[in-house]
XYZ file of C-alpha atoms in Angstrom:
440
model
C 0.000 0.000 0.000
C 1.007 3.255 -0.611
C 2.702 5.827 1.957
C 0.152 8.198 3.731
C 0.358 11.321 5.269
C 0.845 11.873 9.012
C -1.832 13.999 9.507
C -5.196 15.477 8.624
C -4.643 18.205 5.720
C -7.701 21.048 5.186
C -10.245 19.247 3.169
C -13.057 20.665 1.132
C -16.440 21.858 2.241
C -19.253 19.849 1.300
C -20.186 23.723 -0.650
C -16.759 23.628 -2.121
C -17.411 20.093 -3.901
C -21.187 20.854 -4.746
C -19.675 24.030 -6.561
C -17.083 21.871 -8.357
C -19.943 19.481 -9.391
C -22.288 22.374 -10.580
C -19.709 23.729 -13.065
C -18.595 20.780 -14.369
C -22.508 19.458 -15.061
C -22.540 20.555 -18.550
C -19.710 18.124 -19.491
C -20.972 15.304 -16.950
C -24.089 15.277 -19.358
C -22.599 15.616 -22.428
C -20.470 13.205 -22.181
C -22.935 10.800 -20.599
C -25.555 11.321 -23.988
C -22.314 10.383 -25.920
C -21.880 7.139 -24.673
C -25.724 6.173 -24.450
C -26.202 7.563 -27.807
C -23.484 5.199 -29.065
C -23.313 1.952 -26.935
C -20.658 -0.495 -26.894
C -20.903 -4.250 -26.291
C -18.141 -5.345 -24.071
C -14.237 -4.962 -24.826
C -15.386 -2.567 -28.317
C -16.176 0.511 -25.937
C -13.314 2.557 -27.977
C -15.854 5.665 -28.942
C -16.531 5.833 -25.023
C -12.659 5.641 -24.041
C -12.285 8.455 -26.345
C -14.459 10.469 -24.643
C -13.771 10.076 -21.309
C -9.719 9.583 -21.569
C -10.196 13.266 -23.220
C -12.102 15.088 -20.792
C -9.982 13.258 -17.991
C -6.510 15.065 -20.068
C -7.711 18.287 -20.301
C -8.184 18.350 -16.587
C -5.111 17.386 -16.077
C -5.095 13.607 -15.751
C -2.058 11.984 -17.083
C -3.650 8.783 -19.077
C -2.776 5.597 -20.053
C -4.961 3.697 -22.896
C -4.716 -0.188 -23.253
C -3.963 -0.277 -19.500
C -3.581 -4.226 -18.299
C -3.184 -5.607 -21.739
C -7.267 -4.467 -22.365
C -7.662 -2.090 -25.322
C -10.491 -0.523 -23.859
C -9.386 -0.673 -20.713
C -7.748 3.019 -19.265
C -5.900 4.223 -16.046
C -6.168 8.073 -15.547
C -4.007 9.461 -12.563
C -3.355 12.912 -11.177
C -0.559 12.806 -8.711
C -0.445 14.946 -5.400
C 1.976 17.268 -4.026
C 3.059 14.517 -1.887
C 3.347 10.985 -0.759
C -0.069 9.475 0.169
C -2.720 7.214 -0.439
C -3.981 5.790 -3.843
C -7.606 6.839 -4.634
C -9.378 5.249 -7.698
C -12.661 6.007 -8.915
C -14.026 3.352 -11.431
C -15.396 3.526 -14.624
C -17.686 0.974 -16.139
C -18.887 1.834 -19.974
C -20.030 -1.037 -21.720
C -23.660 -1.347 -22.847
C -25.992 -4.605 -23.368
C -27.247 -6.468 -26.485
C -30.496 -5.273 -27.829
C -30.876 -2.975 -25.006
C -28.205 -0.519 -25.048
C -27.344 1.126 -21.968
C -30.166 -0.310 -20.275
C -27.967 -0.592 -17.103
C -27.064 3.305 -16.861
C -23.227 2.321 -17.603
C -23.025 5.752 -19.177
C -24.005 7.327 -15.745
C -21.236 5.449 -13.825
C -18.957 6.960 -16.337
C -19.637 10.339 -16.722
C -20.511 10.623 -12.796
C -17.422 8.722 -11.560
C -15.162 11.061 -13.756
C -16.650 14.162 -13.190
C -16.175 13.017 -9.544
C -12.685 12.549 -9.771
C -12.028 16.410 -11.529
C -14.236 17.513 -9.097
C -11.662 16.532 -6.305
C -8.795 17.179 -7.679
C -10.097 20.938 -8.563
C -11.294 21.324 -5.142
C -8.405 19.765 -3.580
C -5.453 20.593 -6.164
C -2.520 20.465 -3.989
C -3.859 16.819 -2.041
C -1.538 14.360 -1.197
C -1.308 10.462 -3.239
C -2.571 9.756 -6.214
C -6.292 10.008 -7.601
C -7.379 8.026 -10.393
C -10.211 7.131 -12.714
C -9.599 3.471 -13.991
C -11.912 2.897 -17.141
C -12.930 -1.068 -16.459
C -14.693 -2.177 -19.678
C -16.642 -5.754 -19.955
C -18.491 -5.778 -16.854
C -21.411 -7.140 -18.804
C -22.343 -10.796 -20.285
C -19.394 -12.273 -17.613
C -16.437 -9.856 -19.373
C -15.241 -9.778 -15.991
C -12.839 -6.360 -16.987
C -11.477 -6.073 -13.607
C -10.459 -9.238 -12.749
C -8.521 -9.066 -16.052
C -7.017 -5.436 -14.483
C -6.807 -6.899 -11.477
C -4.606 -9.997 -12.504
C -2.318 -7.437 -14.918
C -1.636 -6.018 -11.743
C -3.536 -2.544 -12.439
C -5.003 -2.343 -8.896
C -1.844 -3.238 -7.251
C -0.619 -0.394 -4.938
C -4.323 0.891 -4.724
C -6.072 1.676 -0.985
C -9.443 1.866 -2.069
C -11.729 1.955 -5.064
C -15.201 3.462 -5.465
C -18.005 3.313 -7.674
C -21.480 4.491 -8.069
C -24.755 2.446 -9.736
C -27.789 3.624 -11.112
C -31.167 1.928 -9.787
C -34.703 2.477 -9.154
C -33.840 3.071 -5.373
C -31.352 4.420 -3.591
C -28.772 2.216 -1.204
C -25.193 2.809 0.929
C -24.551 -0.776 0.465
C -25.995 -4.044 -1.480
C -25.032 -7.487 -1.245
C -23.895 -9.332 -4.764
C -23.985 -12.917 -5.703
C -21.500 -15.031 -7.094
C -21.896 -15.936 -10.919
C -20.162 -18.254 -13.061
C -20.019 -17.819 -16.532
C -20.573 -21.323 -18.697
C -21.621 -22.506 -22.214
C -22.269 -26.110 -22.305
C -21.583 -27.074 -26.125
C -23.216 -30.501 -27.227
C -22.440 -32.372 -30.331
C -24.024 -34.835 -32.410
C -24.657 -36.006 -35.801
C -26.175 -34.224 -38.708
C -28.931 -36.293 -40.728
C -32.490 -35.425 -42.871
C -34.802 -35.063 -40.681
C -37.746 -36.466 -42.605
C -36.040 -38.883 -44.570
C -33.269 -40.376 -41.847
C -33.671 -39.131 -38.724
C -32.671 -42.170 -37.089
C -29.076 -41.967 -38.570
C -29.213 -38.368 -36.666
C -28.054 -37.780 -32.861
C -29.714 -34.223 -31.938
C -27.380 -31.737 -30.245
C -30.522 -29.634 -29.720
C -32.296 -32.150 -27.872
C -29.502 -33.076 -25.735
C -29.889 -29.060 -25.081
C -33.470 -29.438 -24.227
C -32.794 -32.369 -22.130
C -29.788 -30.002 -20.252
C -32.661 -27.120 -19.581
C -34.965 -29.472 -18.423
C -32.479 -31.078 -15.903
C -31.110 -27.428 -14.688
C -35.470 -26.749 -14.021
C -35.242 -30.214 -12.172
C -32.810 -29.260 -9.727
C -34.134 -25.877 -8.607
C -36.072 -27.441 -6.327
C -32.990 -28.987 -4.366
C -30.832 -25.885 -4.973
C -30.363 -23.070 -2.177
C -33.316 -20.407 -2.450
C -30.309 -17.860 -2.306
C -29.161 -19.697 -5.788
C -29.845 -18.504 -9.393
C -29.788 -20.766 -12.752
C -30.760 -19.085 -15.941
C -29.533 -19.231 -19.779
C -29.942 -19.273 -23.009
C -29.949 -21.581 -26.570
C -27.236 -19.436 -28.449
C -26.740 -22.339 -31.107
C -29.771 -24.414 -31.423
C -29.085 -25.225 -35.639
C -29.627 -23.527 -38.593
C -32.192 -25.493 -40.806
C -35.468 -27.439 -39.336
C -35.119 -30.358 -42.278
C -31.528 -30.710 -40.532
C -30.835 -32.540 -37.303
C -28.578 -30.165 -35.521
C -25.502 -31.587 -34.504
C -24.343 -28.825 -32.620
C -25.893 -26.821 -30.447
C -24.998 -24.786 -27.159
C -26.557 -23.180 -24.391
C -24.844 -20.178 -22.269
C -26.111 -19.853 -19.090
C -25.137 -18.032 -15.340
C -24.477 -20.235 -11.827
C -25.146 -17.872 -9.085
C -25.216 -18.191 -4.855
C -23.763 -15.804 -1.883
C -20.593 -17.352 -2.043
C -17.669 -18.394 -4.828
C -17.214 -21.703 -2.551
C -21.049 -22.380 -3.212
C -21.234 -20.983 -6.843
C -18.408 -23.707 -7.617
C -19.841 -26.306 -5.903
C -23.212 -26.289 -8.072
C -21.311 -25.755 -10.914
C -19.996 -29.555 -10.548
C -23.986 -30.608 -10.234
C -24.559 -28.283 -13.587
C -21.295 -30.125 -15.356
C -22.955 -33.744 -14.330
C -26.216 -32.756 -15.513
C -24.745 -31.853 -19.048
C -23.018 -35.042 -19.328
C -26.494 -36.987 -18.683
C -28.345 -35.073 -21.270
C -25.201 -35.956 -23.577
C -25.275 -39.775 -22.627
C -29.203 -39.781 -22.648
C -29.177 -38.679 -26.536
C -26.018 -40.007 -27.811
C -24.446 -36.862 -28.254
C -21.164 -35.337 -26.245
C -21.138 -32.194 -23.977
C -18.369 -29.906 -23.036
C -19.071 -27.130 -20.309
C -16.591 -24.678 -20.398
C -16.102 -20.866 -18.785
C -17.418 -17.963 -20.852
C -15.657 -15.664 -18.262
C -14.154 -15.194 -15.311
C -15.827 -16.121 -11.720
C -17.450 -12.775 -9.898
C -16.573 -13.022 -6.688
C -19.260 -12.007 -3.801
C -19.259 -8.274 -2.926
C -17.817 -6.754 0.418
C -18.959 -3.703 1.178
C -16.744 -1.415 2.751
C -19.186 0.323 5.959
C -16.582 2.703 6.881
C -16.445 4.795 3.548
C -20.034 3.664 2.327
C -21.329 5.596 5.246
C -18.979 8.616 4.294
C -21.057 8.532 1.254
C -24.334 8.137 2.721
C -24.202 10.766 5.103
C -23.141 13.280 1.880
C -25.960 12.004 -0.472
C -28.468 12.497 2.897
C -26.980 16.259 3.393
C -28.132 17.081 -0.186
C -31.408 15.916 0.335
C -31.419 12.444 -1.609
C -32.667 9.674 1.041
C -30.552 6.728 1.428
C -29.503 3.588 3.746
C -28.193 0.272 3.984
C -29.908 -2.236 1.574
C -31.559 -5.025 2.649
C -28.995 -7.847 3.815
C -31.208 -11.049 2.178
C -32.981 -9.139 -0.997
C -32.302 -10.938 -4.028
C -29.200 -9.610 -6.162
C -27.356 -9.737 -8.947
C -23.745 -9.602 -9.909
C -20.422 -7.561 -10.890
C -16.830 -8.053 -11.495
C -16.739 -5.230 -8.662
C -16.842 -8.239 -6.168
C -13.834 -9.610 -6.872
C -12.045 -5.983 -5.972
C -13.825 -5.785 -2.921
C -11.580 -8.791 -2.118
C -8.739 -7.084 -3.149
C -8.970 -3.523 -1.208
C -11.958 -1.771 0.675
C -14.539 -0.966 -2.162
C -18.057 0.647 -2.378
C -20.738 0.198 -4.842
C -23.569 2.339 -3.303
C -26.621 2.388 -5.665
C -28.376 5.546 -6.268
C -32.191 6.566 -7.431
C -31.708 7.887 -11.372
C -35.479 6.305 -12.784
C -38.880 5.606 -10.989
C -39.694 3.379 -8.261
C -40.250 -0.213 -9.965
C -38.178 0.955 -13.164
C -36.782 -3.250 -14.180
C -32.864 -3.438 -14.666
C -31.843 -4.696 -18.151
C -34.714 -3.302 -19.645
C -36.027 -0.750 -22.274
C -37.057 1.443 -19.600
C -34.034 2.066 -17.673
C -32.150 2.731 -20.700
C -34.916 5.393 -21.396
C -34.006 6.708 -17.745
C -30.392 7.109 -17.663
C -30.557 9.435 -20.432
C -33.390 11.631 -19.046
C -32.820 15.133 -16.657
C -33.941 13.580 -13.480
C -31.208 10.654 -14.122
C -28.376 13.434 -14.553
C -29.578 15.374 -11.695
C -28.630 11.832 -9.281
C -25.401 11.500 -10.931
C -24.346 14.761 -10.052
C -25.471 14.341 -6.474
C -23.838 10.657 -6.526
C -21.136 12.288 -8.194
C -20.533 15.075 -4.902
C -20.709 12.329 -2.418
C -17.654 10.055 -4.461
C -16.084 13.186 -4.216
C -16.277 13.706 -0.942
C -15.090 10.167 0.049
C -12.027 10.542 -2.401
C -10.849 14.074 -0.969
C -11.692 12.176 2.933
C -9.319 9.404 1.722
C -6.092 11.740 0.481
C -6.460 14.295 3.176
C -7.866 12.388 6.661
C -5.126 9.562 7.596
C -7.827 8.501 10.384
C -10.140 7.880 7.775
C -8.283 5.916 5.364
C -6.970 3.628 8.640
C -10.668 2.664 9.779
C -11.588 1.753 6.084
C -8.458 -0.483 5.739
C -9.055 -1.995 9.438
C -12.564 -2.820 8.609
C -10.714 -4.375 5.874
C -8.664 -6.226 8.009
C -11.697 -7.731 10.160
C -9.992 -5.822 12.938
C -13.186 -3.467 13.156
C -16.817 -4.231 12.015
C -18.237 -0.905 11.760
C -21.824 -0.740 11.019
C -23.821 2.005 9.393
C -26.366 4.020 11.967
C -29.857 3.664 9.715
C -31.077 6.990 9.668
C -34.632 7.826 9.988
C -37.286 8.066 7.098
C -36.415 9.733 3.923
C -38.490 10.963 1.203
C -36.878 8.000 -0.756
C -37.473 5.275 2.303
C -41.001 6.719 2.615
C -41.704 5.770 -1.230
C -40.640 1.968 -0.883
C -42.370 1.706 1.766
C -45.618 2.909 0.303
C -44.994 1.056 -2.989
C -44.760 -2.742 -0.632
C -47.585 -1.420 1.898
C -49.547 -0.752 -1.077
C -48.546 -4.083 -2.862
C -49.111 -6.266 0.697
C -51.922 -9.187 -1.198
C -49.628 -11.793 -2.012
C -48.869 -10.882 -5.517
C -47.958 -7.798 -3.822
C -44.456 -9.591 -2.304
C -43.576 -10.385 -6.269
C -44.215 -6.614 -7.124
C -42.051 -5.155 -4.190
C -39.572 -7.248 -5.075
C -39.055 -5.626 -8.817
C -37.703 -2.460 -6.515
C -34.248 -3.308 -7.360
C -31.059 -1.707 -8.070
C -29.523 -2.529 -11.781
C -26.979 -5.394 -11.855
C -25.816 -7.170 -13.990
């Protein structure tokens, strides 16, 4: 870890960052309706690293492209006046298929640089190193960071932070899990009128694979999540397919427990294989997300801002269901936080038409630039407050288990709670639980 400073420094006024914010909320914007207007699938997100790596160098960012071996991939640093800790603020930018930026990817961007300018402008002579690392691929299991993270790009860093767009607002958010698989089967082709017999479908040992992954959800964990997709399923119905392949996600709370229903999903792929006289290999599409830790120390730094601007927020629910985010597997690494924050209406679906529609609206810009101030003020905290930095890392550590004082009723809290008191018939339970921050 890097060298800190021995003792507070003058930080920033919570009036000095909103400022900072304000001015730079032209550019935030436009260069947020750049990348939504032009979405990227993962690792092809060049016309958004443009953007971004070029707002980041007129402010003064020295920047590296291609960082970790990724082309897409970008490490941005300004260095302080002296030694002290390593800050990074990271960027996600990649959009989904058919959908676009229906996660709000182009928020996270635009917000989490402007947040980084915004501190360094406010705090120009700080101390360490602050730093916007551009992570492409966190969609369909790219898994950018752990690629960073393996190249070593996170090495020497004391603490990352990120913000997501959601239909709700929350300091912290557990994360499952997920392992990324395609299970290819292979048979042989024939006429399907004339000859089947001489066939061996790959497409119905694929069936026979789905059917066995709905089989075993009854005898899985409720806190685990199957789900995929035929990608290959042939390409003329007069021909019996002999390949075909299904990509699908293995999710629970833990890698351990992820990995260990993986080997059920692996057996149940070489049944359907055996059952139809066809072969199966199951094989990683990307790398294993890792669970998310939550850092409470800095996530309530962030909290407390977002609340002192008006925008209601607390810790998430400890049990809700979740998705996933290569973000886990840095939390593993160094004290993270992922808070989520309100950008589209109450019961807005992630991954969907509508959110996309949201992240590019006014309401959606106005939360970035108040998520924005409050990843500000945890990065100036970080460089300037040694005390600070030390009770992140020893939470860390497992040497302190801070937790997060709930505050009282917001106008945010006061809308869930409506929205499930409203919903309380039993179909009501299913409808409260579509209140859900965006993952992936």
């Amino acid at each position: 870890m890097s060298e800190t400073t021995t003792g507070p420094t003058p930080t920033p006024t919570l009036k000095d960052l909103s400022d900072e914010l304000t001015a730079l909320r032209p550019r935030m914007e436009e260069v947020s309706r750049a990348i939504h207007g032009r979405p990227e699938l993962k690792f092809a997100e060049f016309h958004a690293v443009q953007v971004l790596t070029s707002w980041l160098a007129e402010a003064g960012f020295v920047v590296e492209t291609g960082a970790g071996g990724v082309d897409t991939a970008f490490v941005a640093v300004h260095e302080g006046a002296e030694p002290g800790p390593y800050v990074a603020v990271l960027a996600e930018y990649d959009a989904l298929p058919g959908l676009g930026h229906g996660c709000g990817h182009n928020l996270i961007a635009a917000g989490g640089t402007a947040a980084a300018i915004a501190a360094v402008r406010a705090l120009p002579d700080h101390a360490g190193t602050i730093a916007v690392i551009g992570t492409p691929g966190e969609e369909m299991g790219g898994g950018g960071k752990v690629l960073l993270a393996e190249a070593g790009v996170f090495d020497g860093v004391d603490a990352a932070v990120m913000f997501h767009p959601a239909d709700r607002s929350a300091t912290t958010q557990h994360a499952l899990a997920a392992a990324h698989l395609r299970a290819d089967f292979t048979g042989v082709s024939a006429h399907a009128a004339r000859t089947p017999w001489e066939g061996r479908s790959a497409l119905a040992a694929a069936q026979l694979f789905l059917n066995a992954l709905d089989s075993m959800r009854q005898f899985m964990p409720p806190t685990a999540r199957l789900h995929g997709i035929v990608s290959d399923g042939g390409q003329a119905p007069n021909v019996v397919p002999a390949r075909a392949a299904v990509d699908f996600y293995v999710r629970d709370t833990t890698s351990a427990a992820t990995e260990a229903l993986v080997e059920r999903v692996r057996a149940a792929a070489r049944g359907a294989a055996l059952a139809t006289g066809t072969d199966a290999a199951v094989t990683e599409t990307g790398a294993l997300y890792a669970e998310r830790r939550d850092n409470n120390v800095l996530a309530a730094r962030f909290g407390a801002t977002l609340r002192a601007l008006g925008v209601g927020i607390a810790p998430g629910a400890p049990h809700e269901p979740a998705g996933s985010s290569d973000i886990g597997n840095i939390s593993q690494l160094l004290p993270v936080i992922h808070p989520y924050v309100r950008t589209a209406e109450f019961g807005t679906p992630s991954h969907s038409d509508a959110m996309r529609d949201a992240a590019a609206t006014d309401f959606a810009h106005d939360r970035t630039q108040v998520a924005a101030t409050g990843l500000a003020r945890v990065v100036t905290d970080l460089v300037s407050d040694p005390e600070f930095l030390a009770a992140a890392r020893a939470e860390f550590a497992g040497e302190a288990a801070p937790g997060e004082e709930a505050p009282g009723e917001t106008a945010d809290d006061v809308e869930i709670l409506e929205v499930i008191e409203t919903h309380g018939h039993p179909g009501g339970a299913r409808h409260a639980r579509r209140i859900r921050p965006c993952r992936s």
